[in-house]
């Protein structure tokens, strides 16, 4: 078979030039795909197609391989989303925050001005008062107890009854003691008879004079002396028995009222049992305890203002009794207050009392909240040219809202009323 060489060369040249053009287009497509990939368009895939521009080879030509055209097409997957705008906003916010922090660090600190209340120190009359609570009690009150043991046979009084001094309020069965009295009386009678016989015998011996031996006379004299001693002994026994018998009858130790009654007929009692309490209700007092911290401040005669529970009226009174011993168990000092006018109130009623322990014609006082206590001692804060200025003071510490300043302040000083949380030198201004 004869081949047309010239035609074949033309075909080859045409195919060669077409292939070169297709290669150039492929490179351009690949570069474009890379650019698109860098622009986050997305990955691509390569699709191989036959060259459309290449003419078919003649059938009689040798099999000449023509390069295939490679076409790059985008992948069907959706492109990766672009960064959202909020990322840019977050970045901007971070920059702003850093700038604010830097400015805050280098900006000078401006201290806040605290508003305060103030008062001007002034001299005036001052009373130091101790507030206590007490209860109404009888000026005299006695717990009645038996002095002997036995069975109660009668209790002729009731709770609340008025009784007079010496009135019978209880009776213990006296039968046993009555027998003891009779026995003592018999012993005394026998002693008295023996004494009389001894005296008669001694008298006869003395009358015989020298006819009686001296020894006999001395013996009769000793018998008289011994019998007299026996009479004295038995007399004492009788007295003791009679006294003991009287103890079986219990009498009121004072005039007053029976406040508490625990005794009942048939009850077996002894000196440890409290039968009743009798109090003098004609003279009432207020019984209270003062803490030992103020024990040396309270004295008889100091004025006291009394207010009974449930009443609005305030009664004048005074300290009428101060114990000389502090109760070691409670740390309290017993104090009694007496109203200047007779009280009409039930026993046990609560009374609020203010005892005036100190009065001064002229003194400076400050609120308790104005006091500053620290390592430097005790002081107050004064308002001076817009600042709180500390000043040491001496005062009388007392359970009251205002305290007496004895040194450190003068009339006219402007004192900050509440020093809580305010440091020395802090900028302050008066609260409108």
Coordinates of C-alpha atoms in Angstrom, one line a residue:
X1 CA 0.0 0.0 0.0
X2 CA 1.4 3.4 -1.0
X3 CA 1.2 6.2 1.5
X4 CA 1.1 9.9 0.6
X5 CA 3.9 11.2 2.6
X6 CA 3.2 14.8 2.0
X7 CA -0.4 14.6 3.1
X8 CA 0.6 12.6 6.1
X9 CA 3.1 15.3 7.1
X10 CA 0.5 18.0 6.7
X11 CA -1.9 16.1 8.9
X12 CA 0.8 15.5 11.4
X13 CA 1.7 19.2 11.4
X14 CA -1.9 20.2 11.8
X15 CA -2.3 17.7 14.7
X16 CA 0.9 18.8 16.3
X17 CA 0.0 22.5 16.2
X18 CA -3.5 21.7 17.5
X19 CA -2.0 19.6 20.3
X20 CA 0.3 22.5 21.2
X21 CA -2.7 24.9 21.3
X22 CA -4.6 22.4 23.4
X23 CA -1.7 22.1 25.8
X24 CA -1.5 25.8 26.2
X25 CA -5.2 26.0 26.9
X26 CA -4.8 23.2 29.5
X27 CA -2.0 25.1 31.2
X28 CA -4.2 28.2 31.3
X29 CA -7.0 26.2 32.7
X30 CA -4.8 24.6 35.4
X31 CA -3.4 28.0 36.3
X32 CA -6.9 29.3 36.5
X33 CA -7.9 26.4 38.7
X34 CA -5.0 27.0 41.0
X35 CA -6.0 30.7 41.3
X36 CA -9.6 29.6 42.0
X37 CA -8.4 27.1 44.6
X38 CA -6.3 29.7 46.3
X39 CA -9.4 31.9 46.3
X40 CA -11.2 29.2 48.3
X41 CA -13.4 28.3 45.3
X42 CA -12.9 24.7 46.1
X43 CA -11.0 21.6 44.9
X44 CA -11.1 20.6 41.2
X45 CA -11.2 17.4 39.3
X46 CA -9.6 16.6 36.0
X47 CA -11.8 15.3 33.2
X48 CA -10.1 13.7 30.1
X49 CA -11.8 14.4 26.8
X50 CA -10.9 13.7 23.2
X51 CA -9.5 16.6 21.2
X52 CA -12.3 18.2 19.3
X53 CA -10.1 20.3 17.1
X54 CA -8.0 17.4 15.8
X55 CA -9.1 16.0 12.4
X56 CA -9.5 12.3 12.1
X57 CA -6.6 10.4 10.7
X58 CA -7.0 8.7 7.4
X59 CA -7.8 5.1 7.6
X60 CA -4.7 4.2 5.6
X61 CA -2.4 6.0 7.9
X62 CA -0.3 4.4 10.5
X63 CA -1.6 4.6 14.0
X64 CA -0.3 8.0 15.1
X65 CA -1.0 8.7 18.8
X66 CA -2.3 12.3 19.2
X67 CA -2.0 13.7 22.7
X68 CA -5.4 13.9 24.6
X69 CA -6.7 17.2 25.8
X70 CA -7.0 17.5 29.6
X71 CA -9.8 19.7 30.7
X72 CA -10.0 20.9 34.3
X73 CA -13.5 21.5 35.7
X74 CA -14.5 22.6 39.2
X75 CA -15.7 19.9 41.6
X76 CA -19.4 19.7 42.1
X77 CA -19.1 20.2 45.9
X78 CA -20.2 23.6 47.2
X79 CA -17.3 26.1 47.7
X80 CA -16.0 26.6 51.2
X81 CA -17.7 29.6 52.8
X82 CA -15.8 32.8 53.2
X83 CA -14.8 34.0 56.8
X84 CA -17.8 35.5 58.4
X85 CA -17.9 39.2 59.3
X86 CA -18.3 38.5 63.0
X87 CA -14.7 37.3 63.1
X88 CA -13.7 40.7 62.0
X89 CA -15.9 42.2 64.7
X90 CA -14.4 40.0 67.4
X91 CA -10.9 41.0 66.4
X92 CA -11.9 44.7 66.5
X93 CA -13.4 44.2 70.0
X94 CA -10.2 42.6 71.2
X95 CA -8.2 45.5 70.0
X96 CA -10.5 47.9 71.7
X97 CA -10.3 46.0 75.0
X98 CA -6.6 46.0 74.9
X99 CA -6.5 49.7 74.3
X100 CA -8.9 50.3 77.2
X101 CA -6.8 48.2 79.5
X102 CA -3.6 50.1 78.5
X103 CA -5.3 53.4 79.0
X104 CA -6.7 52.3 82.4
X105 CA -3.3 51.2 83.5
X106 CA -1.6 54.5 82.6
X107 CA -4.5 56.8 83.6
X108 CA -4.1 58.4 87.1
X109 CA -6.5 57.0 89.8
X110 CA -9.2 59.4 90.9
X111 CA -10.4 58.6 94.4
X112 CA -14.1 58.7 95.0
X113 CA -15.4 61.3 97.5
X114 CA -17.4 59.8 100.3
X115 CA -20.5 61.5 101.7
X116 CA -20.6 61.7 105.5
X117 CA -22.8 63.1 108.3
X118 CA -21.1 65.4 110.7
X119 CA -21.8 67.2 114.0
X120 CA -20.2 70.0 115.8
X121 CA -18.7 69.2 119.2
X122 CA -20.4 71.3 122.0
X123 CA -20.4 71.3 125.8
X124 CA -23.6 70.4 127.5
X125 CA -25.1 68.6 130.5
X126 CA -24.6 64.9 130.4
X127 CA -25.9 62.0 132.5
X128 CA -24.4 58.5 132.4
X129 CA -27.2 56.0 132.8
X130 CA -27.1 52.2 133.4
X131 CA -30.1 50.4 132.0
X132 CA -31.1 47.2 133.8
X133 CA -34.1 44.9 134.0
X134 CA -35.5 43.7 137.3
X135 CA -38.7 42.3 138.9
X136 CA -41.0 43.4 141.6
X137 CA -40.4 41.7 145.0
X138 CA -41.3 42.3 148.6
X139 CA -38.8 44.3 150.6
X140 CA -38.9 41.4 153.0
X141 CA -39.6 37.9 151.8
X142 CA -39.1 34.7 153.8
X143 CA -39.1 31.1 152.7
X144 CA -40.8 29.2 155.6
X145 CA -39.2 25.8 156.5
X146 CA -39.8 23.5 159.5
X147 CA -37.1 23.1 162.1
X148 CA -38.2 19.5 162.9
X149 CA -39.2 16.4 161.0
X150 CA -42.7 15.0 161.1
X151 CA -46.1 14.8 159.5
X152 CA -48.2 17.9 158.7
X153 CA -51.5 17.6 160.4
X154 CA -52.9 21.0 159.3
X155 CA -52.1 24.0 157.0
X156 CA -54.6 26.7 158.0
X157 CA -53.6 29.2 155.3
X158 CA -54.0 29.4 151.5
X159 CA -51.9 31.0 148.8
X160 CA -52.5 34.7 148.7
X161 CA -53.8 35.0 152.3
X162 CA -52.6 37.8 154.4
X163 CA -51.0 36.7 157.6
X164 CA -49.7 38.5 160.7
X165 CA -46.5 38.1 162.5
X166 CA -46.7 35.0 164.8
X167 CA -49.9 33.6 163.2
X168 CA -50.0 29.7 163.0
X169 CA -49.5 28.7 159.4
X170 CA -48.8 25.0 159.7
X171 CA -48.9 22.2 162.4
X172 CA -46.7 19.1 162.6
X173 CA -47.9 16.2 164.6
X174 CA -46.5 16.8 168.1
X175 CA -47.4 13.5 169.8
X176 CA -43.9 12.1 169.9
X177 CA -42.5 15.3 171.2
X178 CA -45.2 15.7 173.8
X179 CA -44.2 12.3 175.2
X180 CA -40.6 13.5 175.4
X181 CA -41.8 16.6 177.3
X182 CA -43.7 14.4 179.8
X183 CA -40.7 12.2 180.3
X184 CA -38.5 15.2 180.9
X185 CA -41.0 16.5 183.5
X186 CA -40.9 13.2 185.3
X187 CA -37.2 13.2 185.4
X188 CA -37.2 16.7 186.9
X189 CA -39.8 15.7 189.5
X190 CA -37.6 12.8 190.6
X191 CA -34.5 15.0 190.8
X192 CA -36.3 17.6 192.9
X193 CA -37.5 14.8 195.3
X194 CA -34.0 13.5 195.6
X195 CA -32.7 17.0 196.2
X196 CA -35.2 17.6 199.0
X197 CA -34.3 14.3 200.7
X198 CA -30.6 15.2 200.5
X199 CA -31.2 18.6 202.0
X200 CA -33.2 17.1 204.9
X201 CA -30.6 14.5 205.7
X202 CA -27.9 17.1 205.7
X203 CA -29.9 19.3 207.9
X204 CA -30.3 16.6 210.5
X205 CA -26.6 15.8 210.5
X206 CA -25.8 19.4 211.1
X207 CA -28.3 19.6 214.0
X208 CA -26.6 16.7 215.8
X209 CA -23.4 18.7 215.8
X210 CA -20.5 16.9 217.5
X211 CA -22.6 13.7 217.9
X212 CA -22.2 13.1 214.1
X213 CA -18.9 12.1 212.6
X214 CA -17.3 14.6 210.4
X215 CA -17.2 12.1 207.6
X216 CA -21.0 11.6 207.7
X217 CA -21.6 15.4 207.6
X218 CA -19.3 15.8 204.6
X219 CA -21.1 13.0 202.8
X220 CA -24.5 14.5 203.3
X221 CA -23.3 17.8 202.1
X222 CA -22.0 16.2 198.9
X223 CA -25.4 14.5 198.4
X224 CA -27.1 17.8 198.6
X225 CA -24.8 19.3 196.0
X226 CA -25.2 16.3 193.6
X227 CA -29.0 16.3 193.9
X228 CA -29.0 20.0 193.0
X229 CA -27.0 19.4 189.9
X230 CA -29.4 16.7 188.8
X231 CA -32.3 19.0 189.3
X232 CA -30.6 21.5 187.0
X233 CA -29.9 18.9 184.4
X234 CA -33.4 17.6 184.2
X235 CA -34.7 21.1 184.2
X236 CA -32.6 21.8 181.1
X237 CA -33.9 18.6 179.4
X238 CA -37.5 19.7 180.1
X239 CA -36.8 23.2 178.6
X240 CA -35.2 21.6 175.5
X241 CA -38.2 19.3 175.1
X242 CA -40.6 22.1 175.4
X243 CA -38.8 24.3 173.0
X244 CA -38.7 21.4 170.5
X245 CA -42.4 20.9 171.0
X246 CA -43.0 24.6 170.1
X247 CA -41.2 24.0 166.8
X248 CA -43.9 21.6 165.8
X249 CA -46.2 24.6 165.5
X250 CA -45.0 26.8 162.6
X251 CA -45.7 30.6 162.9
X252 CA -45.5 33.4 160.4
X253 CA -42.1 35.1 160.6
X254 CA -43.5 38.4 159.4
X255 CA -46.7 40.2 158.5
X256 CA -47.4 39.9 154.8
X257 CA -49.0 37.6 152.2
X258 CA -48.5 33.9 151.4
X259 CA -47.0 34.1 147.9
X260 CA -46.2 30.4 147.4
X261 CA -47.6 27.5 149.2
X262 CA -46.3 24.0 148.7
X263 CA -47.3 22.3 152.1
X264 CA -50.2 20.0 152.3
X265 CA -51.7 18.1 155.3
X266 CA -50.4 14.5 155.6
X267 CA -47.1 15.5 154.0
X268 CA -43.9 14.2 155.7
X269 CA -41.6 17.2 156.0
X270 CA -38.1 18.0 157.3
X271 CA -35.9 21.1 157.6
X272 CA -34.9 20.7 153.9
X273 CA -38.5 21.3 152.7
X274 CA -39.9 24.7 151.8
X275 CA -43.5 25.0 153.0
X276 CA -44.4 28.4 151.8
X277 CA -43.1 31.9 151.0
X278 CA -44.4 34.9 152.8
X279 CA -43.6 38.5 151.6
X280 CA -44.3 42.0 152.9
X281 CA -46.4 43.5 150.1
X282 CA -46.7 46.8 151.8
X283 CA -43.2 47.7 150.9
X284 CA -42.2 46.6 147.3
X285 CA -38.8 46.9 145.7
X286 CA -37.3 46.1 142.3
X287 CA -34.6 43.3 142.5
X288 CA -32.0 43.3 139.8
X289 CA -28.5 42.2 139.0
X290 CA -25.8 44.5 137.7
X291 CA -22.9 43.1 135.7
X292 CA -19.7 43.0 137.7
X293 CA -18.1 45.3 135.0
X294 CA -20.2 48.2 136.5
X295 CA -20.3 47.0 140.1
X296 CA -18.1 49.8 141.4
X297 CA -20.3 52.4 139.7
X298 CA -23.5 51.7 141.5
X299 CA -24.1 53.2 144.9
X300 CA -26.9 53.5 147.4
X301 CA -28.9 56.7 146.9
X302 CA -28.3 57.1 143.2
X303 CA -31.5 58.1 141.3
X304 CA -33.4 55.6 139.2
X305 CA -36.2 55.9 136.7
X306 CA -38.6 52.9 136.9
X307 CA -41.1 51.8 134.3
X308 CA -43.4 48.9 135.0
X309 CA -44.1 46.4 132.2
X310 CA -47.2 47.5 130.3
X311 CA -47.1 51.0 131.7
X312 CA -46.1 54.2 130.0
X313 CA -45.6 56.2 133.2
X314 CA -42.1 56.5 134.5
X315 CA -41.7 56.5 138.3
X316 CA -39.0 58.1 140.4
X317 CA -36.9 55.9 142.6
X318 CA -33.5 55.3 144.0
X319 CA -30.9 52.6 144.8
X320 CA -31.8 51.3 148.2
X321 CA -29.5 48.3 148.5
X322 CA -26.2 47.1 146.9
X323 CA -24.8 43.7 147.8
X324 CA -21.2 43.6 149.0
X325 CA -20.5 40.3 147.2
X326 CA -20.6 39.4 143.5
X327 CA -22.2 36.1 142.6
X328 CA -19.3 34.0 141.4
X329 CA -21.6 31.8 139.3
X330 CA -23.3 34.5 137.4
X331 CA -21.0 37.5 137.7
X332 CA -23.9 39.6 138.9
X333 CA -24.1 42.1 141.8
X334 CA -27.5 42.1 143.6
X335 CA -29.1 45.6 143.6
X336 CA -32.5 46.7 145.0
X337 CA -34.3 49.8 143.8
X338 CA -37.1 51.5 145.8
X339 CA -39.8 53.7 144.3
X340 CA -40.2 57.1 146.0
X341 CA -44.0 56.5 146.1
X342 CA -45.6 53.3 147.2
X343 CA -45.8 50.7 144.4
X344 CA -49.0 48.8 143.6
X345 CA -47.9 45.9 141.5
X346 CA -47.9 42.1 141.5
X347 CA -44.8 40.3 142.7
X348 CA -42.6 39.2 139.8
X349 CA -43.7 41.9 137.4
X350 CA -40.9 43.0 135.0
X351 CA -39.5 46.5 135.5
X352 CA -37.1 48.5 133.3
X353 CA -34.9 50.8 135.3
X354 CA -32.4 53.5 134.3
X355 CA -29.9 54.1 137.1
X356 CA -28.1 57.5 136.9
X357 CA -24.5 56.7 137.9
X358 CA -22.9 60.0 136.8
X359 CA -24.0 63.5 136.1
X360 CA -21.9 66.3 134.5
X361 CA -22.9 69.9 134.0
X362 CA -20.7 70.3 130.9
X363 CA -19.1 67.6 128.7
X364 CA -18.6 66.7 125.0
X365 CA -20.2 63.5 123.7
X366 CA -19.9 61.8 120.4
X367 CA -21.9 58.9 118.8
X368 CA -20.5 55.5 119.4
X369 CA -20.3 55.0 115.6
X370 CA -17.8 57.9 115.4
X371 CA -15.2 56.0 117.5
X372 CA -12.2 54.6 115.7
X373 CA -10.3 51.8 117.5
X374 CA -7.0 50.5 115.9
X375 CA -3.4 49.8 116.7
X376 CA -2.8 53.5 117.3
X377 CA -5.5 53.6 120.1
X378 CA -8.8 55.3 120.3
X379 CA -9.8 58.3 118.2
X380 CA -12.4 60.0 116.0
X381 CA -12.3 61.4 112.5
X382 CA -12.7 65.2 112.0
X383 CA -13.7 66.9 108.8
X384 CA -10.9 69.2 107.8
X385 CA -10.7 70.9 104.3
X386 CA -12.6 68.1 102.6
X387 CA -10.6 65.2 104.2
X388 CA -11.1 62.9 107.2
X389 CA -8.4 63.6 109.7
X390 CA -7.9 61.3 112.7
X391 CA -7.5 62.6 116.2
X392 CA -6.8 60.6 119.4
X393 CA -9.3 61.0 122.2
X394 CA -9.9 59.7 125.7
X395 CA -13.4 58.7 126.6
X396 CA -15.6 56.9 129.2
X397 CA -16.7 53.6 127.6
X398 CA -20.2 52.9 128.6
X399 CA -23.2 50.9 127.3
X400 CA -24.8 53.9 125.6
X401 CA -25.4 55.3 122.2
X402 CA -23.2 58.4 123.0
X403 CA -19.9 58.4 124.9
X404 CA -18.4 61.1 127.0
X405 CA -15.1 62.4 125.6
X406 CA -12.8 63.6 128.4
X407 CA -9.8 64.7 126.3
X408 CA -8.9 65.3 122.7
X409 CA -11.9 67.4 121.5
X410 CA -12.9 71.0 122.0
X411 CA -16.1 72.8 121.3
X412 CA -16.4 73.6 117.6
X413 CA -14.6 70.5 116.2
X414 CA -16.5 69.0 113.3
X415 CA -16.8 65.2 114.0
X416 CA -17.7 62.6 111.4
X417 CA -20.7 60.9 112.8
X418 CA -20.0 57.4 111.4
X419 CA -16.4 56.5 110.8
X420 CA -17.1 53.0 109.5
X421 CA -15.0 52.3 106.4
X422 CA -13.4 55.8 106.3
X423 CA -9.6 55.9 106.4
X424 CA -7.5 58.8 107.7
X425 CA -6.9 61.3 104.9
X426 CA -9.8 60.1 102.7
X427 CA -11.6 62.7 100.7
X428 CA -15.1 63.3 102.1
X429 CA -17.9 65.8 101.8
X430 CA -21.0 66.5 103.9
X431 CA -24.0 64.6 102.9
X432 CA -26.7 67.0 101.8

